[in-house]
CSV table of C-alpha atoms and ligand atoms in Angstrom, one decimal:
chain,number,residue,atom,x,y,z
A,1,MET,CA,0.0,0.0,0.0
A,2,GLN,CA,2.8,2.5,0.9
A,3,GLN,CA,4.6,1.8,-2.4
A,4,GLY,CA,7.9,1.7,-0.5
A,5,LEU,CA,7.7,4.9,1.4
A,6,ASP,CA,7.7,4.2,5.1
A,7,THR,CA,5.5,7.0,6.4
A,8,LYS,CA,5.8,5.7,10.0
A,9,VAL,CA,9.5,6.6,9.9
A,10,ILE,CA,9.0,9.7,7.9
A,11,ARG,CA,6.3,11.1,10.2
A,12,LYS,CA,8.7,10.9,13.2
A,13,ASP,CA,10.9,13.4,11.4
A,14,PHE,CA,8.1,16.0,11.4
A,15,PRO,CA,7.6,17.3,15.0
A,16,ILE,CA,4.4,19.1,14.1
A,17,LEU,CA,2.7,15.9,13.1
A,18,SER,CA,2.7,14.7,16.7
A,19,THR,CA,0.8,17.8,17.9
A,20,LEU,CA,-2.9,18.1,18.6
A,21,SER,CA,-5.3,20.4,17.0
A,22,HIS,CA,-8.6,20.9,18.8
A,23,GLY,CA,-7.5,18.1,21.1
A,24,LYS,CA,-7.2,15.6,18.1
A,25,PRO,CA,-4.0,14.4,16.4
A,26,LEU,CA,-3.3,17.0,13.6
A,27,VAL,CA,-4.0,15.8,10.1
A,28,TYR,CA,-2.2,18.3,7.8
A,29,LEU,CA,-3.7,18.4,4.3
A,30,ASP,CA,-2.6,21.8,3.1
A,31,SER,CA,0.9,21.1,1.7
A,32,ALA,CA,0.1,22.7,-1.6
A,33,SER,CA,0.0,25.9,0.4
A,34,THR,CA,3.1,25.2,2.4
A,35,SER,CA,4.8,22.0,3.5
A,36,GLN,CA,5.7,21.0,7.0
A,37,LYS,CA,9.5,20.9,8.0
A,38,PRO,CA,11.5,17.9,9.0
A,39,ILE,CA,13.7,18.0,12.1
A,40,GLN,CA,16.7,17.7,9.8
A,41,VAL,CA,15.9,21.0,8.2
A,42,ILE,CA,15.1,22.7,11.5
A,43,GLU,CA,18.4,21.5,12.9
A,44,ALA,CA,20.4,22.6,9.9
A,45,ILE,CA,19.0,26.1,10.3
A,46,SER,CA,19.7,26.0,14.1
A,47,ALA,CA,23.2,24.7,13.5
A,48,TYR,CA,23.9,27.7,11.3
A,49,TYR,CA,22.7,30.2,13.9
A,50,LYS,CA,24.4,28.4,16.7
A,51,GLY,CA,27.7,27.6,15.0
A,52,TYR,CA,28.6,29.7,12.0
A,53,ASN,CA,26.2,32.6,11.6
A,54,ALA,CA,28.0,35.2,9.4
A,55,ASN,CA,27.5,37.1,6.2
A,56,ILE,CA,28.5,35.4,3.0
A,57,HIS,CA,30.9,36.3,0.2
A,58,ARG,CA,32.9,38.9,2.1
A,59,GLY,CA,34.3,37.3,5.2
A,60,LEU,CA,37.9,36.4,5.5
A,61,TYR,CA,37.3,34.5,8.7
A,62,GLU,CA,36.4,30.9,9.3
A,63,ILE,CA,32.6,31.1,10.1
A,64,SER,CA,32.0,33.3,7.1
A,65,VAL,CA,33.8,30.9,4.8
A,66,ARG,CA,31.7,28.1,6.2
A,67,ALA,CA,28.4,30.1,5.7
A,68,THR,CA,29.4,30.9,2.2
A,69,GLU,CA,30.2,27.3,1.4
A,70,ALA,CA,26.9,26.1,2.9
A,71,TYR,CA,24.9,28.7,1.0
A,72,THR,CA,26.6,28.4,-2.4
A,73,GLY,CA,26.9,24.6,-2.0
A,74,SER,CA,23.1,24.4,-1.7
A,75,LYS,CA,22.9,25.8,-5.3
A,76,ASP,CA,24.7,22.7,-6.6
A,77,LEU,CA,22.1,20.5,-4.8
A,78,VAL,CA,19.3,22.5,-6.4
A,79,ALA,CA,20.9,22.3,-9.8
A,80,ARG,CA,21.3,18.5,-9.6
A,81,PHE,CA,17.8,18.2,-8.1
A,82,VAL,CA,16.2,19.6,-11.2
A,83,ASN,CA,18.9,18.5,-13.6
A,84,ALA,CA,20.0,22.0,-14.5
A,85,ALA,CA,23.4,22.4,-16.1
A,86,SER,CA,25.1,24.4,-13.3
A,87,TYR,CA,24.6,26.4,-10.1
A,88,ARG,CA,25.1,29.4,-12.5
A,89,ASN,CA,21.6,28.8,-13.7
A,90,ILE,CA,20.1,28.9,-10.2
A,91,ILE,CA,19.0,32.2,-8.8
A,92,TYR,CA,17.6,32.5,-5.3
A,93,THR,CA,14.6,34.6,-4.8
A,94,ARG,CA,12.0,34.8,-2.1
A,95,ASN,CA,9.5,32.4,-3.8
A,96,THR,CA,7.9,31.5,-7.1
A,97,THR,CA,6.1,34.8,-7.2
A,98,GLU,CA,9.4,36.7,-7.0
A,99,SER,CA,11.0,34.4,-9.6
A,100,ILE,CA,8.2,35.2,-12.1
A,101,ASN,CA,8.3,38.9,-11.3
A,102,LEU,CA,12.1,38.9,-11.9
A,103,VAL,CA,11.5,37.5,-15.4
A,104,ALA,CA,8.6,39.9,-16.1
A,105,ARG,CA,10.6,42.8,-15.0
A,106,SER,CA,14.0,42.1,-16.3
A,107,TRP,CA,13.5,40.0,-19.4
A,108,GLY,CA,10.0,41.4,-20.0
A,109,GLU,CA,11.0,45.1,-19.9
A,110,LYS,CA,13.8,44.5,-22.4
A,111,ASN,CA,11.8,42.3,-24.8
A,112,ILE,CA,8.1,43.0,-24.6
A,113,GLY,CA,6.8,46.1,-26.3
A,114,LYS,CA,3.6,47.6,-27.7
A,115,GLY,CA,1.4,45.1,-29.4
A,116,ASP,CA,3.6,42.1,-28.4
A,117,ARG,CA,1.7,39.0,-27.1
A,118,ILE,CA,2.2,37.2,-23.8
A,119,LEU,CA,0.4,33.8,-23.6
A,120,ILE,CA,-0.5,32.1,-20.3
A,121,THR,CA,-3.3,29.6,-19.5
A,122,GLU,CA,-6.6,29.8,-17.7
A,123,MET,CA,-5.3,27.6,-14.8
A,124,GLU,CA,-2.5,29.9,-13.6
A,125,HIS,CA,-2.0,30.9,-10.0
A,126,HIS,CA,-2.1,34.7,-9.6
A,127,SER,CA,1.6,34.8,-9.4
A,128,ASN,CA,1.8,33.7,-13.0
A,129,ILE,CA,-1.0,36.1,-14.1
A,130,VAL,CA,-0.4,39.4,-12.3
A,131,PRO,CA,3.2,40.0,-13.2
A,132,TRP,CA,2.3,39.6,-16.9
A,133,GLN,CA,-0.8,41.9,-16.5
A,134,LEU,CA,1.5,44.5,-15.0
A,135,LEU,CA,4.0,44.2,-17.8
A,136,ALA,CA,1.3,44.3,-20.4
A,137,GLN,CA,-0.2,47.5,-18.8
A,138,ARG,CA,3.3,49.1,-18.6
A,139,ASN,CA,4.4,48.3,-22.1
A,140,GLY,CA,1.1,48.1,-24.1
A,141,ALA,CA,1.4,44.3,-24.7
A,142,ILE,CA,-1.5,41.9,-25.2
A,143,LEU,CA,-2.1,39.2,-22.6
A,144,ASP,CA,-3.9,36.1,-23.8
A,145,PHE,CA,-5.1,32.9,-22.1
A,146,VAL,CA,-5.1,29.3,-23.4
A,147,ARG,CA,-8.4,27.6,-22.7
A,148,LEU,CA,-8.6,24.4,-20.7
A,149,SER,CA,-10.0,21.2,-22.2
A,150,ARG,CA,-13.4,20.7,-20.5
A,151,GLY,CA,-13.6,17.7,-18.3
A,152,SER,CA,-9.9,16.6,-18.3
A,153,GLY,CA,-8.6,19.7,-16.5
A,154,GLY,CA,-5.7,19.9,-18.9
A,155,ILE,CA,-4.6,22.5,-21.4
A,156,ASP,CA,-6.6,22.5,-24.7
A,157,MET,CA,-3.8,21.7,-27.1
A,158,ASP,CA,-5.7,22.9,-30.2
A,159,ASP,CA,-6.3,26.3,-28.5
A,160,LEU,CA,-2.7,26.4,-27.5
A,161,LYS,CA,-1.5,25.8,-31.0
A,162,ALA,CA,-3.9,28.4,-32.4
A,163,LYS,CA,-2.7,31.0,-30.0
A,164,LEU,CA,0.9,30.1,-30.5
A,165,ALA,CA,0.3,30.8,-34.2
A,166,GLU,CA,-0.3,34.4,-33.3
A,167,GLY,CA,3.4,34.6,-32.4
A,168,PRO,CA,3.6,35.4,-28.6
A,169,LYS,CA,7.0,36.4,-27.3
A,170,MET,CA,6.4,34.7,-24.0
A,171,LEU,CA,4.6,31.5,-23.1
A,172,ALA,CA,4.2,31.0,-19.4
A,173,PHE,CA,2.3,28.0,-17.9
A,174,THR,CA,2.0,25.9,-14.8
A,175,HIS,CA,3.6,22.4,-14.6
A,176,ALA,CA,0.9,21.3,-12.0
A,177,SER,CA,-2.2,23.2,-11.0
A,178,ASN,CA,-2.7,24.0,-7.4
A,179,VAL,CA,-6.5,23.8,-7.8
A,180,LEU,CA,-7.2,21.1,-10.4
A,181,GLY,CA,-4.1,19.0,-9.5
A,182,SER,CA,-3.6,18.5,-13.3
A,183,ILE,CA,0.0,17.9,-14.4
A,184,THR,CA,0.7,19.4,-17.8
A,185,ASP,CA,3.0,18.0,-20.5
A,186,ALA,CA,5.7,20.6,-19.8
A,187,LYS,CA,8.1,19.1,-22.4
A,188,LYS,CA,5.6,19.0,-25.2
A,189,ILE,CA,4.2,22.5,-24.4
A,190,THR,CA,7.7,24.0,-24.2
A,191,GLU,CA,8.6,22.4,-27.5
A,192,LEU,CA,5.5,23.9,-29.1
A,193,GLY,CA,6.3,27.3,-27.6
A,194,HIS,CA,9.9,27.2,-28.9
A,195,LYS,CA,8.7,26.2,-32.3
A,196,ALA,CA,6.5,29.2,-32.4
A,197,GLY,CA,9.4,31.4,-31.4
A,198,ALA,CA,8.3,32.1,-27.8
A,199,VAL,CA,10.5,32.2,-24.7
A,200,VAL,CA,9.0,29.7,-22.3
A,201,LEU,CA,8.6,30.0,-18.5
A,202,VAL,CA,7.3,27.1,-16.4
A,203,ASP,CA,5.7,27.6,-13.0
A,204,GLY,CA,6.9,24.6,-11.1
A,205,ALA,CA,5.6,25.5,-7.6
A,206,GLN,CA,3.4,22.4,-7.4
A,207,ALA,CA,5.7,20.2,-9.4
A,208,ALA,CA,9.3,20.4,-8.1
A,209,PRO,CA,8.3,19.4,-4.5
A,210,HIS,CA,6.3,16.3,-5.7
A,211,PHE,CA,8.0,14.5,-8.6
A,212,ALA,CA,11.3,14.4,-10.4
A,213,VAL,CA,11.6,17.5,-12.6
A,214,ASP,CA,14.2,17.2,-15.4
A,215,ILE,CA,15.0,20.7,-16.7
A,216,GLY,CA,17.5,19.2,-19.2
A,217,GLU,CA,14.6,17.2,-20.8
A,218,ILE,CA,11.8,19.8,-20.5
A,219,ASN,CA,14.2,22.5,-21.8
A,220,PRO,CA,12.4,25.6,-20.6
A,221,ASP,CA,14.0,29.0,-20.7
A,222,PHE,CA,12.9,29.7,-17.1
A,223,TYR,CA,11.6,27.4,-14.4
A,224,ALA,CA,10.3,28.8,-11.0
A,225,PHE,CA,9.6,27.1,-7.6
A,226,SER,CA,9.4,27.8,-3.9
A,227,GLY,CA,11.4,26.3,-1.1
A,228,HIS,CA,8.7,26.4,1.5
A,229,LYS,CA,6.5,24.0,-0.5
A,230,MET,CA,9.3,21.4,-0.4
A,231,LEU,CA,10.3,21.1,3.2
A,232,ALA,CA,12.5,24.2,3.3
A,233,PRO,CA,11.8,27.4,5.2
A,234,ALA,CA,9.7,30.3,3.8
A,235,GLY,CA,11.5,33.1,2.1
A,236,ILE,CA,13.7,31.1,-0.3
A,237,GLY,CA,12.6,30.5,-3.9
A,238,VAL,CA,14.3,29.4,-7.1
A,239,LEU,CA,14.5,30.7,-10.6
A,240,TYR,CA,16.3,28.5,-13.1
A,241,GLY,CA,17.2,30.5,-16.2
A,242,ARG,CA,18.9,29.6,-19.4
A,243,GLU,CA,22.4,31.1,-19.3
A,244,GLU,CA,22.3,33.0,-22.6
A,245,LEU,CA,19.1,34.8,-21.5
A,246,LEU,CA,20.4,35.5,-18.0
A,247,GLU,CA,23.6,37.0,-19.4
A,248,GLU,CA,21.6,39.4,-21.6
A,249,MET,CA,19.0,40.4,-19.0
A,250,PRO,CA,19.5,43.6,-17.0
A,251,PRO,CA,19.7,43.2,-13.2
A,252,PHE,CA,16.4,43.0,-11.4
A,253,LEU,CA,17.5,44.8,-8.2
A,254,GLY,CA,20.6,46.8,-7.6
A,255,GLY,CA,22.9,47.0,-4.6
A,256,GLY,CA,25.6,45.0,-2.9
A,257,ASP,CA,26.8,41.6,-4.1
A,258,MET,CA,25.3,41.9,-7.5
A,259,ILE,CA,28.1,44.2,-8.8
A,260,ARG,CA,31.6,43.6,-10.1
A,261,SER,CA,32.5,47.3,-9.8
A,262,VAL,CA,30.8,50.5,-8.8
A,263,ASP,CA,31.9,54.0,-9.8
A,264,PHE,CA,30.2,57.4,-9.1
A,265,LYS,CA,28.5,57.2,-12.5
A,266,GLU,CA,28.0,53.6,-13.3
A,267,SER,CA,28.5,50.0,-12.3
A,268,THR,CA,29.3,46.6,-13.8
A,269,TRP,CA,27.6,43.4,-12.9
A,270,ASN,CA,28.7,40.4,-11.1
A,271,GLU,CA,28.8,37.0,-12.8
A,272,LEU,CA,25.9,34.6,-12.8
A,273,PRO,CA,24.0,33.8,-10.6
A,274,TRP,CA,25.0,36.6,-8.3
A,275,LYS,CA,24.1,39.4,-10.7
A,276,PHE,CA,20.4,38.7,-9.8
A,277,GLU,CA,20.9,38.5,-6.0
A,278,ALA,CA,21.2,42.0,-4.5
A,279,GLY,CA,22.1,42.5,-0.9
A,280,THR,CA,22.5,40.0,1.9
A,281,PRO,CA,20.5,37.0,0.9
A,282,ASN,CA,18.4,34.6,2.9
A,283,ILE,CA,21.4,32.6,4.1
A,284,GLU,CA,19.5,30.3,6.5
A,285,GLY,CA,16.9,29.7,3.7
A,286,GLY,CA,19.6,28.6,1.2
A,287,ILE,CA,21.1,26.3,3.8
A,288,GLY,CA,17.6,24.9,4.8
A,289,LEU,CA,16.7,24.4,1.1
A,290,GLY,CA,19.9,22.4,0.6
A,291,ARG,CA,19.1,20.2,3.6
A,292,ALA,CA,15.5,19.8,2.4
A,293,ILE,CA,16.7,18.6,-1.0
A,294,GLU,CA,19.0,16.1,0.7
A,295,TYR,CA,15.9,14.9,2.6
A,296,LEU,CA,13.8,14.6,-0.5
A,297,ASN,CA,16.6,12.8,-2.4
A,298,SER,CA,17.0,10.3,0.4
A,299,ALA,CA,13.2,9.6,0.4
A,300,GLY,CA,13.4,9.4,-3.5
A,301,MET,CA,11.3,11.6,-5.7
A,302,LYS,CA,9.9,8.5,-7.6
A,303,MET,CA,8.8,7.0,-4.3
A,304,ILE,CA,7.2,10.3,-3.2
A,305,ARG,CA,5.3,10.5,-6.5
A,306,ALA,CA,4.2,6.9,-6.2
A,307,HIS,CA,3.1,7.5,-2.6
A,308,GLU,CA,1.1,10.6,-3.5
A,309,VAL,CA,-0.5,8.7,-6.4
A,310,ALA,CA,-1.6,5.9,-4.0
A,311,LEU,CA,-3.0,8.5,-1.6
A,312,THR,CA,-4.8,10.4,-4.3
A,313,ALA,CA,-6.3,7.3,-5.8
A,314,TYR,CA,-7.6,6.2,-2.4
A,315,ALA,CA,-9.0,9.6,-1.7
A,316,LEU,CA,-10.7,9.9,-5.1
A,317,GLU,CA,-12.2,6.5,-4.6
A,318,ARG,CA,-13.5,7.3,-1.2
A,319,LEU,CA,-14.9,10.7,-2.3
A,320,SER,CA,-16.6,9.1,-5.3
A,321,SER,CA,-18.8,7.1,-3.0
A,322,GLU,CA,-19.8,10.2,-1.0
A,323,ALA,CA,-23.1,11.5,-2.4
A,324,GLY,CA,-23.2,15.2,-3.1
A,325,VAL,CA,-19.5,15.6,-3.3
A,326,THR,CA,-18.1,17.2,-6.5
A,327,VAL,CA,-14.4,16.7,-7.3
A,328,TYR,CA,-12.7,19.1,-9.7
A,329,GLY,CA,-9.8,18.4,-12.0
A,330,PRO,CA,-8.9,15.5,-14.3
A,331,ASP,CA,-11.7,13.1,-15.1
A,332,GLY,CA,-12.7,10.3,-12.7
A,333,GLN,CA,-9.9,8.2,-11.2
A,334,ASP,CA,-7.1,9.5,-13.5
A,335,THR,CA,-4.0,9.8,-11.2
A,336,GLU,CA,-1.4,9.8,-14.0
A,337,HIS,CA,-2.1,13.4,-14.9
A,338,ARG,CA,-2.9,14.5,-11.4
A,339,GLY,CA,-0.7,15.5,-8.5
A,340,GLY,CA,-1.8,15.1,-4.9
A,341,VAL,CA,-4.3,17.9,-4.9
A,342,ILE,CA,-8.0,17.4,-4.7
A,343,SER,CA,-10.4,20.3,-4.8
A,344,PHE,CA,-14.0,19.5,-3.9
A,345,ASN,CA,-17.3,20.9,-2.8
A,346,ILE,CA,-20.1,19.4,-0.7
A,347,LYS,CA,-23.6,20.2,-2.0
A,348,GLY,CA,-25.3,22.7,0.2
A,349,ALA,CA,-22.2,23.6,2.2
A,350,HIS,CA,-20.0,26.6,1.8
A,351,PRO,CA,-16.4,25.6,1.4
A,352,HIS,CA,-15.4,27.9,4.3
A,353,ASP,CA,-17.8,26.1,6.6
A,354,VAL,CA,-16.4,22.8,5.3
A,355,ALA,CA,-12.9,23.9,6.2
A,356,THR,CA,-14.0,25.2,9.6
A,357,ILE,CA,-15.8,21.9,10.5
A,358,PHE,CA,-12.8,19.9,9.2
A,359,ASP,CA,-10.6,22.0,11.5
A,360,SER,CA,-12.8,21.1,14.4
A,361,GLU,CA,-12.0,17.5,13.7
A,362,GLY,CA,-8.3,18.3,13.6
A,363,VAL,CA,-8.1,18.2,9.8
A,364,ALA,CA,-6.4,21.2,8.2
A,365,ILE,CA,-7.6,21.9,4.6
A,366,ARG,CA,-7.9,25.1,2.7
A,367,ALA,CA,-10.9,26.7,1.2
A,368,GLY,CA,-11.2,29.7,-1.1
A,369,HIS,CA,-10.1,30.7,-4.6
A,370,HIS,CA,-6.6,29.4,-4.0
A,371,CYS,CA,-5.0,32.4,-5.6
A,372,ALA,CA,-6.5,31.3,-8.9
A,373,MET,CA,-9.7,33.5,-9.2
A,374,PRO,CA,-10.0,33.3,-13.0
A,375,LEU,CA,-9.9,29.5,-12.9
A,376,VAL,CA,-12.2,29.1,-9.8
A,377,ASN,CA,-14.7,31.8,-10.6
A,378,LYS,CA,-14.8,31.8,-14.4
A,379,VAL,CA,-13.8,28.3,-15.5
A,380,LEU,CA,-15.2,26.2,-12.6
A,381,ASN,CA,-17.9,28.8,-12.1
A,382,GLU,CA,-17.7,28.5,-8.3
A,383,PRO,CA,-17.1,31.3,-5.7
A,384,SER,CA,-14.7,29.0,-3.9
A,385,VAL,CA,-13.7,25.4,-3.4
A,386,ALA,CA,-12.3,23.3,-0.6
A,387,ARG,CA,-9.0,21.6,-1.2
A,388,MET,CA,-7.0,18.8,0.4
A,389,SER,CA,-3.4,18.2,-0.7
A,390,PHE,CA,-0.9,15.5,0.2
A,391,TYR,CA,2.8,15.1,0.7
A,392,LEU,CA,5.2,12.4,1.6
A,393,TYR,CA,4.2,12.4,5.3
A,394,ASN,CA,0.5,11.8,4.8
A,395,ASN,CA,-1.0,8.4,5.1
A,396,MET,CA,-4.2,6.6,4.4
A,397,GLU,CA,-5.5,7.3,7.9
A,398,ASP,CA,-5.2,11.0,7.1
A,399,VAL,CA,-7.5,10.4,4.1
A,400,ASP,CA,-9.9,8.4,6.3
A,401,ARG,CA,-10.0,11.3,8.8
A,402,ALA,CA,-10.7,13.8,6.1
A,403,VAL,CA,-13.5,11.8,4.4
A,404,GLY,CA,-14.9,11.0,7.9
A,405,ALA,CA,-15.2,14.8,8.5
A,406,ILE,CA,-17.7,15.0,5.7
A,407,ALA,CA,-20.2,13.3,7.9
A,408,LYS,CA,-19.6,15.9,10.5
A,409,VAL,CA,-20.2,18.7,7.9
A,410,ARG,CA,-23.6,17.1,7.1
A,411,LYS,CA,-24.5,16.8,10.7
A,412,VAL,CA,-23.5,20.3,11.8
A,413,LEU,CA,-25.1,21.9,8.7
A,414,ARG,CA,-28.1,19.6,8.9
A,415,LEU,CA,-27.6,18.6,5.3
A,416,GLN,CA,-29.9,15.9,3.9
A,417,LYS,CA,-27.6,13.1,2.6
A,418,PRO,CA,-28.3,13.2,-1.2
A,419,ARG,CA,-29.4,10.0,-2.7
B,501,PLP,N1,2.3,28.9,-8.6
B,501,PLP,C1,1.5,27.9,-8.1
B,501,PLP,C2,1.0,26.8,-9.0
B,501,PLP,C3,1.3,27.8,-6.7
B,501,PLP,O1,0.5,26.8,-6.2
B,501,PLP,C4,1.8,28.8,-5.9
B,501,PLP,C5,1.5,28.8,-4.4
B,501,PLP,O2,0.6,28.2,-4.0
B,501,PLP,C6,2.6,29.8,-6.4
B,501,PLP,C7,2.8,29.8,-7.8
B,501,PLP,C8,3.1,30.9,-5.6
B,501,PLP,O3,4.0,30.4,-4.7
B,501,PLP,P1,4.7,31.4,-3.6
B,501,PLP,O4,3.5,32.0,-2.8
B,501,PLP,O5,5.6,30.5,-2.9
B,501,PLP,O6,5.4,32.5,-4.4
């Protein structure tokens, strides 16, 4: 059942999972929002503060050298984790949102002008919509959306091809939807984008934490993800960029560390990736991310994916026998094209009430528009949806507790059980 991942052992690494919520053992089903942190990551951060806290890149003393090595060394781990060519391609930001803003500001200002087209999809998170809206407003560009294929929760490939024929300069799309759970064919879509002459950005916020991402194979120009969704602390994010593009792009922010030389009139820029990291960075974040990646590697990304598929299949099956429950995303029991994210609604219950009643049972889920208002409001035609999402530390009992909470929702809200 566990497909090789020993959740009993894994769960012991996550102190929060042995706490109580409303007097009941916490069931955490909101990892799509942020993940819990294993003791190994917490201790790595604590070891830095206790043993070698110093600024990086400028110290000539031992603890600064150690901090520099730990921080920069984490970039090698990140590069290998997503199969990028080198740490030179790995820019640290605060999160996926900042990574996409960096591209929209730096690459976008230089390359997108009046009448140019930017193509995204209907299932993007706000962080892959708003930076492009702002760029389009500033520079008079046209922002267009690829439709979703009804039912399957995926991208409508015919519509994609038709819109690519209009020659967008940028194609930006998500590798995995935080609402529908759908996993997109990033390699194929990137290939189509490149054939049409577009620069391609992939939002990997819901992908990199959950399955093996191979940038060498997908071949995007930019790939963005967040540390906090993959066991690392908040405030550290990643932007992978193709070297030729990064070299040509102007800096995003100016200040210390991103320069080679500064004169009263002008400055020259540091080499990659430091040209895009101004000021003292999130040192503990980089160190924590490195340790988180080691943890994920030792669990095995293939094992994590298989485990999440098993949990999702079980949850979909259990939800399908709950009358009055609508599940959104890829059709039926399809788990091949779905990550461990299940958005759902219970007939007659507001999703916020659902989440509150789940919470009273110690089950943490999320409800709302999930920062994807166009998708939830216009495509799904719902004001909001409830969402449970899984990670390597969840188990089948967590699913049982969540599905069990549906009965409590019916009881508290006095819903008739639909036939
Ligand atoms: N993209 C997707 C698909 C997401 O799910 C999220 C966060 O939920 C983001 C981007 C933004 O991530 P962050 O808030 O870490 O910048």
